[in-house]
JSON list of C-alpha atoms (C1' of nucleotides) in Angstrom, two decimals:
[
{"chain": "A", "resi": 142, "resn": "GLY", "atom": "CA", "xyz": [-106.79, 97.87, 119.48]},
{"chain": "A", "resi": 143, "resn": "PHE", "atom": "CA", "xyz": [-107.62, 97.34, 123.11]},
{"chain": "A", "resi": 144, "resn": "ALA", "atom": "CA", "xyz": [-110.28, 95.36, 124.83]},
{"chain": "A", "resi": 145, "resn": "PHE", "atom": "CA", "xyz": [-112.35, 98.16, 126.21]},
{"chain": "A", "resi": 146, "resn": "PRO", "atom": "CA", "xyz": [-116.05, 97.46, 125.93]},
{"chain": "A", "resi": 147, "resn": "ASP", "atom": "CA", "xyz": [-117.74, 99.47, 123.20]},
{"chain": "A", "resi": 148, "resn": "TRP", "atom": "CA", "xyz": [-119.81, 101.41, 125.67]},
{"chain": "A", "resi": 149, "resn": "ALA", "atom": "CA", "xyz": [-116.71, 102.73, 127.41]},
{"chain": "A", "resi": 150, "resn": "TYR", "atom": "CA", "xyz": [-115.88, 104.80, 124.36]},
{"chain": "A", "resi": 151, "resn": "LYS", "atom": "CA", "xyz": [-119.21, 106.53, 124.21]},
{"chain": "A", "resi": 152, "resn": "PRO", "atom": "CA", "xyz": [-119.12, 110.16, 125.25]},
{"chain": "A", "resi": 153, "resn": "GLU", "atom": "CA", "xyz": [-121.62, 111.77, 127.59]},
{"chain": "A", "resi": 154, "resn": "SER", "atom": "CA", "xyz": [-124.41, 111.72, 125.07]},
{"chain": "A", "resi": 155, "resn": "SER", "atom": "CA", "xyz": [-125.02, 109.03, 122.51]},
{"chain": "A", "resi": 156, "resn": "PRO", "atom": "CA", "xyz": [-125.19, 110.20, 118.90]},
{"chain": "A", "resi": 157, "resn": "GLY", "atom": "CA", "xyz": [-128.87, 109.58, 118.47]},
{"chain": "A", "resi": 158, "resn": "SER", "atom": "CA", "xyz": [-130.56, 110.67, 121.64]},
{"chain": "A", "resi": 159, "resn": "ARG", "atom": "CA", "xyz": [-128.06, 113.27, 122.84]},
{"chain": "A", "resi": 160, "resn": "GLN", "atom": "CA", "xyz": [-129.27, 112.48, 126.35]},
{"chain": "A", "resi": 161, "resn": "ILE", "atom": "CA", "xyz": [-127.39, 111.49, 129.49]},
{"chain": "A", "resi": 162, "resn": "GLN", "atom": "CA", "xyz": [-127.21, 107.71, 129.87]},
{"chain": "A", "resi": 163, "resn": "LEU", "atom": "CA", "xyz": [-128.00, 106.05, 133.14]},
{"chain": "A", "resi": 164, "resn": "TRP", "atom": "CA", "xyz": [-124.74, 104.09, 133.36]},
{"chain": "A", "resi": 165, "resn": "HIS", "atom": "CA", "xyz": [-122.84, 107.32, 132.86]},
{"chain": "A", "resi": 166, "resn": "PHE", "atom": "CA", "xyz": [-124.84, 109.02, 135.57]},
{"chain": "A", "resi": 167, "resn": "ILE", "atom": "CA", "xyz": [-124.12, 106.15, 137.93]},
{"chain": "A", "resi": 168, "resn": "LEU", "atom": "CA", "xyz": [-120.39, 106.45, 137.27]},
{"chain": "A", "resi": 169, "resn": "GLU", "atom": "CA", "xyz": [-120.70, 110.18, 137.82]},
{"chain": "A", "resi": 170, "resn": "LEU", "atom": "CA", "xyz": [-122.21, 109.68, 141.28]},
{"chain": "A", "resi": 171, "resn": "LEU", "atom": "CA", "xyz": [-119.67, 107.00, 142.12]},
{"chain": "A", "resi": 172, "resn": "GLN", "atom": "CA", "xyz": [-116.74, 109.28, 141.47]},
{"chain": "A", "resi": 173, "resn": "LYS", "atom": "CA", "xyz": [-117.97, 112.01, 143.79]},
{"chain": "A", "resi": 174, "resn": "GLU", "atom": "CA", "xyz": [-117.22, 111.68, 147.45]},
{"chain": "A", "resi": 175, "resn": "GLU", "atom": "CA", "xyz": [-120.27, 113.66, 148.46]},
{"chain": "A", "resi": 176, "resn": "TYR", "atom": "CA", "xyz": [-122.48, 110.74, 147.40]},
{"chain": "A", "resi": 177, "resn": "ARG", "atom": "CA", "xyz": [-120.65, 108.12, 149.45]},
{"chain": "A", "resi": 178, "resn": "ASP", "atom": "CA", "xyz": [-123.73, 107.55, 151.59]},
{"chain": "A", "resi": 179, "resn": "VAL", "atom": "CA", "xyz": [-125.96, 107.27, 148.53]},
{"chain": "A", "resi": 180, "resn": "ILE", "atom": "CA", "xyz": [-123.98, 104.99, 146.24]},
{"chain": "A", "resi": 181, "resn": "ALA", "atom": "CA", "xyz": [-120.47, 103.61, 146.52]},
{"chain": "A", "resi": 182, "resn": "TRP", "atom": "CA", "xyz": [-117.98, 101.09, 145.19]},
{"chain": "A", "resi": 183, "resn": "GLN", "atom": "CA", "xyz": [-118.08, 98.09, 147.44]},
{"chain": "A", "resi": 184, "resn": "GLY", "atom": "CA", "xyz": [-116.90, 94.51, 147.19]},
{"chain": "A", "resi": 185, "resn": "ASP", "atom": "CA", "xyz": [-115.33, 93.23, 144.00]},
{"chain": "A", "resi": 186, "resn": "TYR", "atom": "CA", "xyz": [-113.90, 95.57, 141.35]},
{"chain": "A", "resi": 187, "resn": "GLY", "atom": "CA", "xyz": [-116.68, 97.19, 139.41]},
{"chain": "A", "resi": 188, "resn": "GLU", "atom": "CA", "xyz": [-119.19, 96.28, 142.07]},
{"chain": "A", "resi": 189, "resn": "PHE", "atom": "CA", "xyz": [-121.25, 99.00, 143.65]},
{"chain": "A", "resi": 190, "resn": "VAL", "atom": "CA", "xyz": [-124.02, 99.27, 146.20]},
{"chain": "A", "resi": 191, "resn": "ILE", "atom": "CA", "xyz": [-126.91, 101.63, 146.09]},
{"chain": "A", "resi": 192, "resn": "LYS", "atom": "CA", "xyz": [-127.15, 102.58, 149.73]},
{"chain": "A", "resi": 193, "resn": "ASP", "atom": "CA", "xyz": [-130.06, 104.96, 149.29]},
{"chain": "A", "resi": 194, "resn": "PRO", "atom": "CA", "xyz": [-132.22, 103.81, 146.38]},
{"chain": "A", "resi": 195, "resn": "ASP", "atom": "CA", "xyz": [-134.80, 106.55, 146.86]},
{"chain": "A", "resi": 196, "resn": "GLU", "atom": "CA", "xyz": [-132.14, 109.23, 146.71]},
{"chain": "A", "resi": 197, "resn": "VAL", "atom": "CA", "xyz": [-130.44, 107.80, 143.63]},
{"chain": "A", "resi": 198, "resn": "ALA", "atom": "CA", "xyz": [-133.82, 107.67, 141.94]},
{"chain": "A", "resi": 199, "resn": "ARG", "atom": "CA", "xyz": [-134.55, 111.23, 142.99]},
{"chain": "A", "resi": 200, "resn": "LEU", "atom": "CA", "xyz": [-131.24, 112.49, 141.62]},
{"chain": "A", "resi": 201, "resn": "TRP", "atom": "CA", "xyz": [-131.74, 110.57, 138.37]},
{"chain": "A", "resi": 202, "resn": "GLY", "atom": "CA", "xyz": [-135.24, 112.01, 138.11]},
{"chain": "A", "resi": 203, "resn": "MET", "atom": "CA", "xyz": [-133.86, 115.50, 138.58]},
{"chain": "A", "resi": 204, "resn": "ARG", "atom": "CA", "xyz": [-131.32, 115.00, 135.81]},
{"chain": "A", "resi": 205, "resn": "LYS", "atom": "CA", "xyz": [-133.86, 113.64, 133.38]},
{"chain": "A", "resi": 206, "resn": "CYS", "atom": "CA", "xyz": [-136.66, 115.99, 134.45]},
{"chain": "A", "resi": 207, "resn": "LYS", "atom": "CA", "xyz": [-138.75, 112.99, 135.51]},
{"chain": "A", "resi": 208, "resn": "PRO", "atom": "CA", "xyz": [-140.15, 113.98, 138.91]},
{"chain": "A", "resi": 209, "resn": "HIS", "atom": "CA", "xyz": [-141.97, 110.66, 139.32]},
{"chain": "A", "resi": 210, "resn": "MET", "atom": "CA", "xyz": [-138.85, 108.56, 138.98]},
{"chain": "A", "resi": 211, "resn": "ASN", "atom": "CA", "xyz": [-138.40, 105.90, 141.63]},
{"chain": "A", "resi": 212, "resn": "TYR", "atom": "CA", "xyz": [-136.13, 102.93, 142.27]},
{"chain": "A", "resi": 213, "resn": "ASP", "atom": "CA", "xyz": [-138.58, 100.49, 140.73]},
{"chain": "A", "resi": 214, "resn": "LYS", "atom": "CA", "xyz": [-138.36, 102.27, 137.40]},
{"chain": "A", "resi": 215, "resn": "LEU", "atom": "CA", "xyz": [-134.67, 103.05, 137.65]},
{"chain": "A", "resi": 216, "resn": "SER", "atom": "CA", "xyz": [-133.89, 99.43, 138.37]},
{"chain": "A", "resi": 217, "resn": "ARG", "atom": "CA", "xyz": [-135.86, 98.39, 135.28]},
{"chain": "A", "resi": 218, "resn": "ALA", "atom": "CA", "xyz": [-133.53, 100.59, 133.25]},
{"chain": "A", "resi": 219, "resn": "LEU", "atom": "CA", "xyz": [-130.56, 98.94, 134.96]},
{"chain": "A", "resi": 220, "resn": "ARG", "atom": "CA", "xyz": [-131.99, 95.53, 134.03]},
{"chain": "A", "resi": 221, "resn": "TYR", "atom": "CA", "xyz": [-131.96, 96.49, 130.37]},
{"chain": "A", "resi": 222, "resn": "TYR", "atom": "CA", "xyz": [-128.18, 96.77, 130.75]},
{"chain": "A", "resi": 223, "resn": "TYR", "atom": "CA", "xyz": [-127.87, 93.05, 131.48]},
{"chain": "A", "resi": 224, "resn": "ASN", "atom": "CA", "xyz": [-128.31, 91.99, 127.85]},
{"chain": "A", "resi": 225, "resn": "LYS", "atom": "CA", "xyz": [-126.08, 94.81, 126.71]},
{"chain": "A", "resi": 226, "resn": "ARG", "atom": "CA", "xyz": [-123.38, 93.45, 128.98]},
{"chain": "A", "resi": 227, "resn": "ILE", "atom": "CA", "xyz": [-122.84, 96.82, 130.61]},
{"chain": "A", "resi": 228, "resn": "LEU", "atom": "CA", "xyz": [-124.02, 95.65, 134.02]},
{"chain": "A", "resi": 229, "resn": "HIS", "atom": "CA", "xyz": [-125.08, 92.58, 135.85]},
{"chain": "A", "resi": 230, "resn": "LYS", "atom": "CA", "xyz": [-126.65, 91.90, 139.20]},
{"chain": "A", "resi": 231, "resn": "THR", "atom": "CA", "xyz": [-124.66, 90.61, 142.12]},
{"chain": "A", "resi": 232, "resn": "LYS", "atom": "CA", "xyz": [-127.08, 87.96, 143.20]},
{"chain": "A", "resi": 233, "resn": "GLY", "atom": "CA", "xyz": [-127.82, 87.71, 146.87]},
{"chain": "A", "resi": 234, "resn": "LYS", "atom": "CA", "xyz": [-126.49, 91.17, 147.62]},
{"chain": "A", "resi": 235, "resn": "ARG", "atom": "CA", "xyz": [-129.21, 93.74, 148.04]},
{"chain": "A", "resi": 236, "resn": "PHE", "atom": "CA", "xyz": [-129.06, 96.79, 145.75]},
{"chain": "A", "resi": 237, "resn": "THR", "atom": "CA", "xyz": [-125.72, 95.57, 144.42]},
{"chain": "A", "resi": 238, "resn": "TYR", "atom": "CA", "xyz": [-124.71, 95.61, 140.76]},
{"chain": "A", "resi": 239, "resn": "LYS", "atom": "CA", "xyz": [-121.45, 95.17, 138.94]},
{"chain": "A", "resi": 240, "resn": "PHE", "atom": "CA", "xyz": [-120.07, 96.94, 135.91]},
{"chain": "A", "resi": 241, "resn": "ASN", "atom": "CA", "xyz": [-118.79, 94.66, 133.22]},
{"chain": "A", "resi": 242, "resn": "PHE", "atom": "CA", "xyz": [-115.26, 96.03, 133.41]},
{"chain": "A", "resi": 243, "resn": "SER", "atom": "CA", "xyz": [-112.72, 93.63, 132.07]},
{"chain": "A", "resi": 244, "resn": "LYS", "atom": "CA", "xyz": [-109.60, 93.09, 134.12]},
{"chain": "A", "resi": 245, "resn": "LEU", "atom": "CA", "xyz": [-107.70, 94.51, 131.19]},
{"chain": "A", "resi": 246, "resn": "ILE", "atom": "CA", "xyz": [-109.18, 97.90, 131.87]},
{"chain": "A", "resi": 247, "resn": "LEU", "atom": "CA", "xyz": [-108.17, 97.82, 135.50]},
{"chain": "A", "resi": 248, "resn": "VAL", "atom": "CA", "xyz": [-104.66, 96.61, 134.74]},
{"chain": "A", "resi": 249, "resn": "ASN", "atom": "CA", "xyz": [-103.99, 98.99, 131.89]},
{"chain": "A", "resi": 250, "resn": "TYR", "atom": "CA", "xyz": [-105.94, 101.89, 133.21]},
{"chain": "A", "resi": 251, "resn": "PRO", "atom": "CA", "xyz": [-105.26, 102.51, 136.90]},
{"chain": "A", "resi": 252, "resn": "VAL", "atom": "CA", "xyz": [-107.22, 105.73, 136.89]},
{"chain": "A", "resi": 253, "resn": "TRP", "atom": "CA", "xyz": [-110.36, 103.59, 136.82]},
{"chain": "A", "resi": 254, "resn": "ASP", "atom": "CA", "xyz": [-109.22, 101.83, 139.94]},
{"chain": "A", "resi": 255, "resn": "MET", "atom": "CA", "xyz": [-112.58, 102.32, 141.60]},
{"chain": "A", "resi": 256, "resn": "ALA", "atom": "CA", "xyz": [-111.47, 105.39, 143.50]},
{"chain": "A", "resi": 257, "resn": "PRO", "atom": "CA", "xyz": [-112.56, 108.97, 142.90]},
{"chain": "A", "resi": 258, "resn": "SER", "atom": "CA", "xyz": [-109.99, 110.63, 140.69]},
{"chain": "A", "resi": 259, "resn": "PRO", "atom": "CA", "xyz": [-109.55, 114.27, 139.80]},
{"chain": "A", "resi": 260, "resn": "LEU", "atom": "CA", "xyz": [-108.87, 113.11, 136.24]},
{"chain": "A", "resi": 261, "resn": "LEU", "atom": "CA", "xyz": [-112.45, 112.00, 135.98]},
{"chain": "A", "resi": 262, "resn": "THR", "atom": "CA", "xyz": [-114.04, 115.15, 137.29]},
{"chain": "A", "resi": 263, "resn": "GLY", "atom": "CA", "xyz": [-114.78, 117.94, 134.92]},
{"chain": "A", "resi": 264, "resn": "ALA", "atom": "CA", "xyz": [-116.10, 118.25, 131.41]},
{"chain": "A", "resi": 265, "resn": "ASN", "atom": "CA", "xyz": [-113.64, 115.98, 129.65]},
{"chain": "A", "resi": 266, "resn": "HIS", "atom": "CA", "xyz": [-114.00, 112.86, 131.71]},
{"chain": "A", "resi": 267, "resn": "TYR", "atom": "CA", "xyz": [-114.46, 109.66, 129.71]},
{"chain": "A", "resi": 268, "resn": "HIS", "atom": "CA", "xyz": [-113.16, 111.40, 126.65]},
{"chain": "A", "resi": 269, "resn": "PRO", "atom": "CA", "xyz": [-111.97, 108.72, 124.23]},
{"chain": "A", "resi": 270, "resn": "SER", "atom": "CA", "xyz": [-108.45, 110.16, 124.10]},
{"chain": "A", "resi": 271, "resn": "LEU", "atom": "CA", "xyz": [-108.22, 109.65, 127.84]},
{"chain": "A", "resi": 272, "resn": "LEU", "atom": "CA", "xyz": [-109.02, 105.98, 127.35]},
{"chain": "A", "resi": 273, "resn": "GLN", "atom": "CA", "xyz": [-106.47, 105.36, 124.65]},
{"chain": "A", "resi": 274, "resn": "ALA", "atom": "CA", "xyz": [-103.54, 105.53, 127.12]},
{"chain": "B", "resi": 220, "resn": "DT", "atom": "C1'", "xyz": [-136.86, 92.61, 146.10]},
{"chain": "B", "resi": 221, "resn": "DC", "atom": "C1'", "xyz": [-135.84, 91.15, 141.64]},
{"chain": "B", "resi": 222, "resn": "DC", "atom": "C1'", "xyz": [-137.14, 89.78, 137.06]},
{"chain": "B", "resi": 223, "resn": "DG", "atom": "C1'", "xyz": [-138.40, 90.62, 132.22]},
{"chain": "B", "resi": 224, "resn": "DG", "atom": "C1'", "xyz": [-142.53, 91.41, 128.83]},
{"chain": "B", "resi": 225, "resn": "DA", "atom": "C1'", "xyz": [-145.26, 94.98, 126.82]},
{"chain": "B", "resi": 226, "resn": "DA", "atom": "C1'", "xyz": [-146.37, 99.51, 125.32]},
{"chain": "B", "resi": 227, "resn": "DG", "atom": "C1'", "xyz": [-145.10, 103.94, 124.39]},
{"chain": "B", "resi": 228, "resn": "DG", "atom": "C1'", "xyz": [-142.53, 108.65, 124.38]},
{"chain": "B", "resi": 229, "resn": "DC", "atom": "C1'", "xyz": [-139.03, 111.29, 122.20]},
{"chain": "C", "resi": 135, "resn": "DG", "atom": "C1'", "xyz": [-132.02, 103.44, 120.64]},
{"chain": "C", "resi": 136, "resn": "DC", "atom": "C1'", "xyz": [-132.72, 104.44, 125.61]},
{"chain": "C", "resi": 137, "resn": "DC", "atom": "C1'", "xyz": [-135.22, 104.66, 128.73]},
{"chain": "C", "resi": 138, "resn": "DT", "atom": "C1'", "xyz": [-140.21, 105.45, 131.45]},
{"chain": "C", "resi": 139, "resn": "DT", "atom": "C1'", "xyz": [-144.27, 103.48, 132.94]},
{"chain": "C", "resi": 140, "resn": "DC", "atom": "C1'", "xyz": [-146.82, 99.62, 134.40]},
{"chain": "C", "resi": 141, "resn": "DC", "atom": "C1'", "xyz": [-147.33, 95.15, 135.95]},
{"chain": "C", "resi": 142, "resn": "DG", "atom": "C1'", "xyz": [-147.73, 89.82, 136.70]},
{"chain": "C", "resi": 143, "resn": "DG", "atom": "C1'", "xyz": [-144.88, 86.54, 138.48]},
{"chain": "C", "resi": 144, "resn": "DA", "atom": "C1'", "xyz": [-141.08, 84.31, 141.28]}
]
DNA sequence: TCCGGAAGGC
DNA sequence: GCCTTCCGGA
């Protein structure tokens, strides 16, 4: 057994809702270079900055078919991740959050080294077998 | 801006 | 369960 957080094993859709999860969507944007001006890894490992909150909200709204989505509402959803230990806020840094990656993940799993990787693009990204390594 | 309670949808 | 919507408060 390895010390990956439980949520890291979850596939695209959770068993119950079968809907895209926000944290997964965020990772999806982060791995694509075309969104570098919208959201990007920055600072410490696992830390990312939302450079264009309105655009991230718009894209999230598109995905969820919620045309009235905005950053106020999206950020409330992000705040619910605090107790779940998926995310926390980087205090003092505007629009900056940090994934609760353990160092173990980064050491044992270089593909998650905060850079866009072809391994993570495509339908099978985050497949559990990929994480077993 | 950021926080977290409350209500409610699906 | 996972948000979406709304909002008072810091």
